[in-house]
Short mmCIF file of C-alpha atoms in Angstrom, two decimals:
data_model
loop_
_atom_site.label_atom_id
_atom_site.label_comp_id
_atom_site.label_asym_id
_atom_site.label_seq_id
_atom_site.Cartn_x
_atom_site.Cartn_y
_atom_site.Cartn_z
CA MET P 4 106.28 -70.56 174.24
CA GLY P 5 106.01 -67.60 176.68
CA THR P 6 103.31 -67.06 179.10
CA GLU P 7 101.70 -63.87 180.39
CA LEU P 8 100.43 -63.41 183.96
CA LEU P 9 96.79 -62.39 184.37
CA ALA P 10 96.66 -58.85 185.47
CA PRO P 11 95.25 -58.46 189.02
CA LEU P 12 91.80 -57.22 187.91
CA ASP P 13 91.61 -60.10 185.24
CA LEU P 14 92.48 -62.61 188.02
CA ALA P 15 89.73 -61.06 190.16
CA PHE P 16 87.16 -61.50 187.31
CA TRP P 17 88.31 -65.06 186.79
CA HIS P 18 87.72 -66.05 190.44
CA LEU P 19 84.51 -64.04 190.82
CA GLU P 20 82.74 -66.49 188.52
CA SER P 21 80.48 -69.27 189.39
CA ASP P 22 77.99 -71.44 187.58
CA ALA P 23 75.10 -69.04 188.60
CA HIS P 24 77.25 -65.90 188.01
CA PRO P 25 79.02 -66.17 184.71
CA MET P 26 81.50 -63.38 184.20
CA HIS P 27 81.42 -63.02 180.48
CA LEU P 28 80.41 -59.92 178.53
CA GLY P 29 79.00 -60.09 175.03
CA ALA P 30 77.50 -58.47 171.99
CA LEU P 31 74.79 -59.43 169.62
CA ALA P 32 75.72 -58.25 166.07
CA VAL P 33 72.94 -58.13 163.52
CA PHE P 34 73.52 -58.28 159.84
CA ASP P 35 71.50 -57.67 156.53
CA PRO P 36 71.82 -60.45 154.02
CA VAL P 37 73.31 -60.24 150.57
CA PRO P 38 73.02 -62.68 147.57
CA GLY P 39 75.70 -65.45 147.84
CA ALA P 40 76.48 -65.11 151.59
CA THR P 41 75.19 -68.50 152.66
CA PRO P 42 75.25 -69.54 156.36
CA ALA P 43 78.00 -72.10 155.48
CA HIS P 44 80.11 -69.32 154.03
CA VAL P 45 79.56 -66.98 156.89
CA LEU P 46 80.25 -69.82 159.44
CA ASP P 47 83.56 -70.59 157.73
CA LEU P 48 84.57 -66.95 157.77
CA LEU P 49 83.96 -66.70 161.56
CA ARG P 50 86.06 -69.76 162.19
CA THR P 51 88.95 -68.70 159.98
CA ARG P 52 89.15 -65.14 161.18
CA SER P 53 88.58 -65.94 164.92
CA ALA P 54 91.31 -68.62 164.67
CA ALA P 55 93.80 -65.91 163.38
CA ILE P 56 93.33 -63.75 166.40
CA PRO P 57 96.19 -64.67 168.77
CA ARG P 58 94.46 -63.78 171.99
CA LEU P 59 91.52 -66.11 171.19
CA ARG P 60 93.99 -69.04 171.26
CA MET P 61 94.89 -68.39 174.86
CA CYS P 62 93.58 -70.23 177.89
CA VAL P 63 94.14 -69.71 181.59
CA ARG P 64 96.57 -71.93 183.46
CA ASP P 65 97.60 -71.92 187.16
CA VAL P 66 101.25 -71.03 187.86
CA LEU P 67 103.64 -71.95 190.70
CA LEU P 68 104.79 -68.33 191.18
CA PRO P 69 103.30 -66.16 192.28
CA VAL P 70 101.34 -68.45 194.56
CA GLY P 71 97.70 -68.24 193.68
CA GLY P 72 98.38 -66.64 190.31
CA ALA P 73 97.42 -67.69 186.84
CA ALA P 74 98.71 -66.97 183.38
CA TRP P 75 97.63 -66.94 179.81
CA ALA P 76 99.08 -69.76 177.73
CA VAL P 77 98.53 -70.96 174.21
CA ASP P 78 96.06 -73.82 173.96
CA GLN P 79 98.12 -76.48 172.16
CA ASP P 80 94.94 -78.41 171.32
CA PHE P 81 93.04 -75.36 170.13
CA ASP P 82 90.11 -76.34 167.77
CA VAL P 83 88.02 -73.44 166.54
CA HIS P 84 85.04 -75.77 166.04
CA ARG P 85 84.65 -75.91 169.87
CA HIS P 86 84.10 -72.22 169.89
CA VAL P 87 82.28 -71.16 166.78
CA ARG P 88 78.86 -72.93 166.15
CA ARG P 89 75.64 -72.26 164.20
CA VAL P 90 72.22 -72.22 165.90
CA ALA P 91 68.91 -71.75 164.19
CA VAL P 92 66.01 -69.51 165.12
CA ASP P 93 62.48 -70.75 164.58
CA GLY P 94 60.21 -69.11 162.20
CA GLY P 95 58.49 -65.78 163.13
CA ASP P 96 60.00 -62.54 164.23
CA PHE P 97 63.76 -62.98 163.65
CA MET P 98 64.95 -60.32 166.04
CA ALA P 99 62.65 -61.55 168.84
CA GLY P 100 63.77 -65.10 168.29
CA ALA P 101 67.48 -64.18 168.13
CA THR P 102 67.26 -62.15 171.35
CA ARG P 103 65.54 -64.81 173.21
CA LEU P 104 68.13 -67.43 172.00
CA ALA P 105 71.01 -65.17 172.87
CA GLY P 106 69.74 -64.87 176.38
CA GLU P 107 69.62 -68.66 176.79
CA LEU P 108 73.22 -68.82 175.47
CA MET P 109 74.40 -66.01 177.74
CA GLU P 110 73.27 -68.11 180.72
CA GLN P 111 75.83 -70.82 180.01
CA PRO P 112 79.27 -70.33 181.61
CA LEU P 113 82.33 -70.66 179.44
CA GLY P 114 84.48 -73.73 179.75
CA ARG P 115 87.32 -73.12 182.23
CA GLY P 116 89.82 -75.41 180.46
CA LEU P 117 89.51 -73.79 177.08
CA PRO P 118 90.12 -70.33 175.68
CA PRO P 119 87.32 -68.46 177.41
CA TRP P 120 85.16 -67.23 174.48
CA GLN P 121 82.42 -68.42 172.17
CA MET P 122 80.69 -67.18 168.97
CA TYR P 123 77.30 -68.32 167.75
CA LEU P 124 75.99 -67.74 164.20
CA ILE P 125 72.28 -67.28 164.73
CA GLY P 126 70.30 -67.62 161.59
CA GLY P 127 66.71 -68.16 160.42
CA ALA P 128 65.99 -68.39 156.75
CA ASP P 129 69.11 -68.89 154.56
CA ASP P 130 68.23 -65.69 152.68
CA GLY P 131 67.20 -63.71 155.72
CA PRO P 132 68.94 -61.59 158.33
CA PHE P 133 71.34 -63.30 160.76
CA ALA P 134 73.12 -62.38 163.94
CA VAL P 135 76.47 -63.28 165.60
CA LEU P 136 76.57 -63.63 169.37
CA VAL P 137 80.05 -63.17 170.87
CA LYS P 138 80.84 -64.21 174.40
CA LEU P 139 84.15 -63.11 175.91
CA HIS P 140 85.20 -63.78 179.51
CA HIS P 141 85.79 -60.52 181.43
CA ALA P 142 89.22 -61.76 182.39
CA LEU P 143 89.97 -61.82 178.65
CA ALA P 144 88.70 -58.34 177.90
CA ASP P 145 87.00 -55.13 179.13
CA GLY P 146 84.53 -53.41 176.80
CA MET P 147 87.05 -51.49 174.75
CA ARG P 148 89.45 -54.49 174.29
CA ALA P 149 86.51 -56.71 173.48
CA VAL P 150 85.72 -54.39 170.62
CA ALA P 151 89.32 -54.53 169.38
CA ILE P 152 89.35 -58.41 169.56
CA GLY P 153 85.96 -58.84 168.00
CA ALA P 154 86.65 -56.43 165.19
CA GLY P 155 88.93 -59.10 163.66
CA ILE P 156 85.92 -60.92 162.27
CA PHE P 157 84.81 -58.03 160.14
CA ASP P 158 85.71 -57.78 156.42
CA GLU P 159 87.37 -54.40 156.85
CA ILE P 160 89.72 -55.50 159.55
CA ALA P 161 90.30 -59.13 158.60
CA ALA P 162 91.42 -58.08 155.17
CA THR P 163 94.47 -56.40 156.71
CA THR P 164 95.23 -59.02 159.48
CA VAL P 165 94.57 -62.54 158.19
CA ARG P 166 97.54 -63.99 156.38
CA PRO P 167 98.24 -67.37 154.85
CA GLY P 168 98.62 -70.02 157.51
CA ALA P 169 96.27 -68.22 159.96
CA ARG P 170 94.94 -71.51 161.14
CA GLY P 171 98.41 -72.24 162.77
CA ARG P 172 99.94 -70.84 165.77
CA PRO P 173 100.13 -67.09 166.40
CA ALA P 174 102.99 -65.50 164.58
CA VAL P 175 104.05 -63.48 167.63
CA PRO P 176 104.12 -65.21 171.03
CA PRO P 177 102.83 -63.23 173.97
CA ARG P 178 105.16 -61.28 176.04
CA SER P 179 106.73 -63.25 178.93
CA TRP P 180 105.64 -62.37 182.43
CA LEU P 181 109.28 -61.95 183.56
CA PRO P 182 109.85 -58.09 183.51
CA ASP P 183 112.88 -56.52 181.86
CA PRO P 184 115.28 -55.47 184.62
CA ARG P 185 115.43 -52.07 183.14
CA GLU P 186 111.74 -51.68 183.84
CA MET P 187 112.06 -52.62 187.56
CA ALA P 188 112.83 -49.04 188.86
CA GLY P 189 110.01 -47.43 187.06
CA MET P 190 107.69 -50.24 188.11
CA ALA P 191 108.63 -49.82 191.79
CA LEU P 192 108.05 -46.03 191.67
CA GLY P 193 104.72 -46.41 189.93
CA ARG P 194 103.81 -49.08 192.55
CA ILE P 195 104.25 -46.63 195.44
CA GLY P 196 102.07 -44.10 193.83
CA GLU P 197 99.36 -46.90 193.20
CA VAL P 198 99.46 -48.01 196.72
CA GLY P 199 98.87 -44.39 197.94
CA ARG P 200 95.89 -44.12 195.56
CA ALA P 201 94.53 -47.54 196.65
CA LEU P 202 94.46 -46.40 200.32
CA GLY P 203 92.41 -43.36 199.35
CA VAL P 204 90.05 -45.49 197.31
CA GLY P 205 89.69 -48.01 200.15
CA ALA P 206 88.62 -45.21 202.62
CA SER P 207 86.12 -43.96 199.96
CA VAL P 208 84.63 -47.52 199.54
CA VAL P 209 84.16 -47.88 203.22
CA ARG P 210 82.42 -44.44 203.42
CA ALA P 211 80.15 -45.29 200.44
CA GLY P 212 79.20 -48.72 201.40
CA ARG P 213 75.49 -49.14 202.31
CA LEU P 214 74.40 -51.27 205.20
CA ASP P 215 70.67 -50.94 204.36
CA LEU P 216 70.67 -53.48 201.60
CA ARG P 217 67.22 -53.10 200.13
CA SER P 218 65.58 -55.88 198.28
CA THR P 219 64.49 -54.36 194.95
CA ALA P 220 64.05 -55.63 191.45
CA PHE P 221 67.61 -54.65 190.74
CA THR P 222 69.03 -56.61 193.74
CA ALA P 223 66.90 -59.78 193.75
CA PRO P 224 68.59 -63.14 194.54
CA SER P 225 70.21 -64.57 191.46
CA SER P 226 68.45 -67.43 189.63
CA GLY P 227 71.31 -68.04 187.09
CA THR P 228 68.95 -67.29 184.21
CA ARG P 229 69.35 -64.53 181.65
CA ARG P 230 66.92 -62.45 179.68
CA LEU P 231 67.95 -59.90 177.00
CA ALA P 232 66.13 -56.90 175.51
CA THR P 233 67.17 -54.19 173.09
CA ALA P 234 66.30 -50.60 172.26
CA ASP P 235 67.36 -48.41 169.39
CA LEU P 236 67.67 -44.56 169.72
CA ASP P 237 68.24 -42.05 167.08
CA ALA P 238 71.90 -40.78 167.41
CA THR P 239 71.02 -37.61 165.49
CA ALA P 240 68.29 -36.82 167.95
CA LEU P 241 70.73 -37.42 170.79
CA GLN P 242 73.22 -34.86 169.29
CA ARG P 243 70.39 -32.41 168.87
CA ILE P 244 69.44 -32.71 172.46
CA ARG P 245 73.14 -32.34 173.50
CA ARG P 246 73.53 -29.23 171.46
CA ALA P 247 70.40 -27.67 172.98
CA GLU P 248 71.16 -28.74 176.55
CA GLY P 249 74.87 -28.83 176.94
CA GLY P 250 76.74 -31.56 178.77
CA THR P 251 77.70 -34.83 177.20
CA ALA P 252 75.72 -37.53 175.28
CA ASN P 253 76.55 -39.91 178.08
CA ASP P 254 74.85 -37.51 180.60
CA ILE P 255 71.72 -37.58 178.53
CA LEU P 256 71.70 -41.27 178.15
CA LEU P 257 72.10 -41.77 181.89
CA ALA P 258 69.18 -39.44 182.53
CA VAL P 259 67.21 -41.53 180.03
CA VAL P 260 68.01 -44.63 181.95
CA ALA P 261 66.80 -42.89 185.17
CA GLY P 262 63.55 -41.86 183.64
CA ALA P 263 62.97 -45.24 182.03
CA LEU P 264 63.43 -46.96 185.42
CA ARG P 265 60.86 -44.59 186.94
CA ARG P 266 58.36 -45.37 184.04
CA TRP P 267 59.00 -49.00 184.35
CA MET P 268 58.48 -49.11 188.23
CA ALA P 269 55.26 -47.05 187.86
CA GLY P 270 54.01 -49.51 185.28
CA ARG P 271 54.73 -52.31 187.73
CA GLY P 272 52.73 -50.54 190.37
CA GLU P 273 55.78 -50.12 192.52
CA THR P 274 56.31 -47.09 194.73
CA VAL P 275 59.15 -44.97 193.73
CA PRO P 276 62.02 -45.67 196.29
CA ALA P 277 62.85 -43.09 198.83
CA THR P 278 66.55 -43.65 198.05
CA ASP P 279 67.65 -43.49 194.43
CA PRO P 280 69.25 -46.61 192.93
CA ARG P 281 72.90 -46.23 192.44
CA ALA P 282 74.62 -46.93 189.15
CA LEU P 283 78.20 -48.03 188.43
CA VAL P 284 79.46 -46.18 185.38
CA PRO P 285 82.72 -47.89 184.22
CA VAL P 286 85.55 -45.66 183.01
CA SER P 287 88.50 -46.89 180.95
CA ARG P 288 92.00 -46.15 182.21
CA ARG P 289 93.67 -47.02 179.02
CA ARG P 290 96.15 -44.42 177.68
CA PRO P 291 96.13 -43.69 173.97
CA GLY P 292 98.82 -45.79 172.25
CA GLY P 293 99.41 -47.71 175.54
CA ALA P 294 99.56 -51.55 176.10
CA VAL P 295 96.28 -53.27 175.55
CA SER P 296 96.82 -56.28 177.82
CA GLY P 297 94.71 -56.66 180.85
CA ASN P 298 91.47 -54.88 182.13
CA ARG P 299 92.21 -51.18 182.82
CA LEU P 300 89.01 -50.02 184.48
CA SER P 301 87.84 -47.61 187.11
CA ALA P 302 84.25 -46.36 187.58
CA TYR P 303 82.12 -43.54 188.75
CA LEU P 304 79.20 -44.01 191.18
CA LEU P 305 75.95 -42.15 190.24
CA ASP P 306 72.75 -41.99 192.05
CA LEU P 307 70.04 -42.22 189.38
CA PRO P 308 67.33 -39.56 190.02
CA VAL P 309 64.44 -41.93 189.75
CA GLY P 310 62.55 -39.96 192.42
CA ALA P 311 62.55 -36.81 190.32
CA ALA P 312 59.26 -36.52 188.45
CA ASP P 313 60.37 -33.86 185.96
CA PRO P 314 62.79 -35.01 183.05
CA ARG P 315 64.37 -31.51 183.31
CA GLU P 316 65.33 -32.15 186.92
CA ARG P 317 66.61 -35.66 186.15
CA LEU P 318 68.94 -34.28 183.38
CA ARG P 319 70.06 -31.46 185.57
CA THR P 320 70.84 -33.78 188.53
CA VAL P 321 72.80 -36.28 186.30
CA ARG P 322 74.80 -33.56 184.68
CA ALA P 323 75.80 -32.00 188.02
CA ALA P 324 76.74 -35.34 189.54
CA MET P 325 78.83 -36.46 186.60
CA ASP P 326 80.60 -33.16 186.56
CA ARG P 327 81.58 -33.68 190.15
CA ASN P 328 82.75 -37.16 189.28
CA LYS P 329 84.92 -35.95 186.45
CA ALA P 330 86.37 -33.21 188.60
CA ALA P 331 87.48 -35.73 191.14
CA GLY P 332 88.85 -38.01 188.49
CA PRO P 333 88.53 -41.87 187.87
CA LEU P 334 90.99 -42.77 190.52
CA LYS P 335 89.23 -41.08 193.44
CA GLY P 336 86.04 -42.23 195.13
CA ALA P 337 84.44 -45.61 195.83
CA GLY P 338 83.63 -46.12 192.14
CA ALA P 339 87.50 -46.77 191.60
CA VAL P 340 87.30 -49.92 193.66
CA ALA P 341 88.77 -51.88 190.68
CA VAL P 342 91.98 -49.96 191.43
CA LEU P 343 92.23 -51.98 194.71
CA ALA P 344 92.57 -55.18 192.71
CA ASP P 345 96.02 -54.03 191.58
CA GLN P 346 97.30 -54.07 195.14
CA LEU P 347 96.03 -57.45 196.20
CA HIS P 348 98.06 -60.64 196.28
CA PRO P 349 96.81 -63.33 193.92
CA LEU P 350 95.94 -65.57 196.79
CA ALA P 351 93.54 -62.76 197.97
CA HIS P 352 91.72 -62.88 194.69
CA ARG P 353 91.57 -66.67 194.78
CA PHE P 354 90.11 -67.04 198.23
CA GLY P 355 88.41 -63.60 198.67
CA ALA P 356 86.33 -63.66 195.49
CA PRO P 357 83.14 -64.92 197.13
CA LEU P 358 83.27 -62.05 199.73
CA ALA P 359 84.04 -59.47 197.09
CA ALA P 360 81.21 -60.64 194.90
CA SER P 361 78.71 -60.38 197.62
CA ALA P 362 79.93 -56.89 198.46
CA ALA P 363 78.97 -55.50 195.14
CA ARG P 364 75.44 -54.84 196.33
CA MET P 365 76.91 -52.56 199.01
CA LEU P 366 78.25 -50.23 196.42
CA PHE P 367 75.72 -50.16 193.51
CA ASP P 368 72.38 -51.46 192.20
CA VAL P 369 72.72 -51.44 188.47
CA LEU P 370 75.56 -51.26 185.91
CA VAL P 371 75.30 -48.71 183.08
CA THR P 372 78.11 -48.58 180.58
CA SER P 373 78.90 -47.15 177.11
CA VAL P 374 81.01 -49.15 174.77
CA PRO P 375 82.73 -47.27 171.83
CA LEU P 376 82.58 -48.64 168.33
CA PRO P 377 84.31 -47.92 165.16
CA ARG P 378 82.59 -45.21 163.11
CA SER P 379 83.27 -46.76 159.78
CA ALA P 380 80.77 -49.15 158.10
CA LEU P 381 81.42 -52.76 158.99
CA SER P 382 80.39 -55.99 157.11
CA LEU P 383 80.85 -59.74 157.39
CA GLY P 384 81.11 -61.78 154.18
CA GLY P 385 79.79 -58.62 152.42
CA CYS P 386 76.66 -58.45 154.59
CA PRO P 387 76.42 -55.00 156.25
CA LEU P 388 76.32 -54.66 159.97
CA SER P 389 72.94 -53.15 160.82
CA ALA P 390 73.24 -53.14 164.74
CA LEU P 391 75.42 -54.15 167.62
CA TYR P 392 73.91 -54.52 171.03
CA PRO P 393 76.58 -54.76 173.86
CA MET P 394 75.93 -56.97 176.88
CA ALA P 395 77.49 -56.50 180.35
CA PRO P 396 77.79 -59.23 182.92
CA LEU P 397 75.65 -59.15 186.14
CA ALA P 398 77.29 -58.88 189.54
CA ARG P 399 76.29 -61.34 192.24
CA GLY P 400 72.89 -60.49 193.77
CA GLN P 401 72.08 -57.92 190.95
CA SER P 402 69.52 -58.31 188.25
CA LEU P 403 70.08 -55.63 185.72
CA ALA P 404 72.99 -54.32 183.51
CA ILE P 405 72.64 -51.84 180.74
CA ALA P 406 75.06 -51.24 177.91
CA LEU P 407 75.03 -48.73 174.98
CA SER P 408 76.92 -48.32 171.77
CA THR P 409 76.61 -46.04 168.78
CA TYR P 410 76.87 -47.31 165.28
CA GLY P 411 75.27 -46.38 162.02
CA GLY P 412 73.38 -43.35 163.35
CA ARG P 413 71.76 -45.33 166.11
CA VAL P 414 72.35 -45.81 169.77
CA HIS P 415 71.99 -49.51 170.39
CA VAL P 416 70.95 -50.40 173.95
CA GLY P 417 71.47 -53.88 175.27
CA LEU P 418 69.74 -54.84 178.53
CA VAL P 419 70.84 -57.92 180.45
CA ALA P 420 68.73 -59.10 183.30
CA ASP P 421 68.17 -62.11 185.60
CA GLY P 422 65.34 -63.86 183.80
CA LYS P 423 63.24 -64.49 186.87
CA ALA P 424 63.74 -61.23 188.62
CA LEU P 425 62.95 -59.10 185.57
CA ALA P 426 60.51 -61.23 183.53
CA ASP P 427 59.23 -57.98 182.10
CA LEU P 428 62.52 -56.65 180.76
CA ASP P 429 60.90 -55.89 177.34
CA ARG P 430 58.74 -53.33 179.06
CA LEU P 431 61.77 -51.66 180.41
CA ALA P 432 63.31 -51.55 176.92
CA GLU P 433 60.18 -49.76 175.81
CA ALA P 434 60.42 -47.31 178.64
CA VAL P 435 63.93 -46.47 177.45
CA GLN P 436 62.58 -45.46 173.98
CA GLU P 437 59.59 -43.60 175.56
CA GLU P 438 61.89 -41.64 177.84
CA PHE P 439 64.20 -40.65 175.06
CA ASP P 440 61.42 -39.57 172.81
CA GLU P 441 59.99 -37.37 175.68
CA ILE P 442 63.30 -35.61 176.31
CA GLY P 443 63.79 -35.15 172.63
CA ALA P 444 60.26 -33.53 172.40
CA LEU P 445 60.87 -31.25 175.37
CA SER P 446 64.23 -30.15 174.10
CA THR P 447 62.79 -29.53 170.57
CA ALA P 448 60.05 -27.41 172.27
CA GLY P 449 62.75 -25.47 174.27
CA ARG P 450 61.30 -26.66 177.55
CA VAL P 451 64.29 -28.44 179.10
CA ALA P 452 66.01 -25.86 181.18
CA ALA P 453 69.78 -25.68 181.45
CA PRO P 454 71.19 -26.59 184.90
CA VAL P 455 71.65 -23.88 187.43
CA SER P 456 75.24 -23.50 188.49
#
């Protein structure tokens, strides 16, 4: 059976992890019940369909060459029951209970000797709504690839992929890590170009690094605990704002995050910081139709205009900054620090991970990412998907990550926080909704001014 070396960035994510800093991302998918879809039936579907996804049978194994490297290999003792389990929510508000429980489950690191993923069927009453929590190690997938992997559990995708014998080994073994000789020349030329880009990124990282590491709610010492909160925004209203103000939907959502942070800090009685918090905004480097293996990420850095009191100014500032980022491109600037991982020897990832993890605070304060979802309606066992809240991992020394996805006419916002540093995360989720509503009202009234070029 062939093996596949972990891509450099995947290896970095694998070694960045510790018990207090798990490096898995996730999603909480909420479903509406239908008659006949019992918990036992849904649990069996989850196990059968996840077992049929080849990538979910892969675990990480050390290799002799390259020294310090690791590879994906099929787990010969794979047992889906180790990965897919059912947990119950006590009576009361199902969504509140499911969110609380999901936070507790997200605290737990994934087993290192097994394929690095888990799914939990979270249910209350047998005839009520239920949720599925999916946890995937960041080495296994970035946001876009996590969606592609997780989509295999849905009725609409599983019907075209699950075949008889799905409980057995994958039909197609992974590609060997030994390159085809005919690819070597192209790889060498591409490597030269990548090294040149990395040198430029390295210089940008040094310039952008901050020595004044302020202690804020976003950068408190990590406790290893996790708290989740969610918000739901009207996607139709978002498009109405975009048409009125120009720019992109993502620009508007970033401005909403900035305004929500300002509201939340004011509610805490905190003074607005003199220096705006900096967001890391991931950008996919995947090419349409290209290979899907390995993380392919870069990012933009964005100073969130929390200090601006006027929503119009916040939106204008975000739009201008993101336009500058896009003009420079995702391979330029300190936000493209992930590109550097491609140039490092595996030993550097293995032994340099603690230093790299601690350095994240020098570049950004909070992660804000958008995760694309299929536009078509999805279901599990005939139960329609009503919401899907993405969840991003927390970097060492940081306390807040915000992820957004659009599905079914709603923008679903998943907030992940250190449970002790941000015990009032629910209030921040409310502030997201309040800020969005205010921008929408101002836009409808024609009061949000277009940015001045």
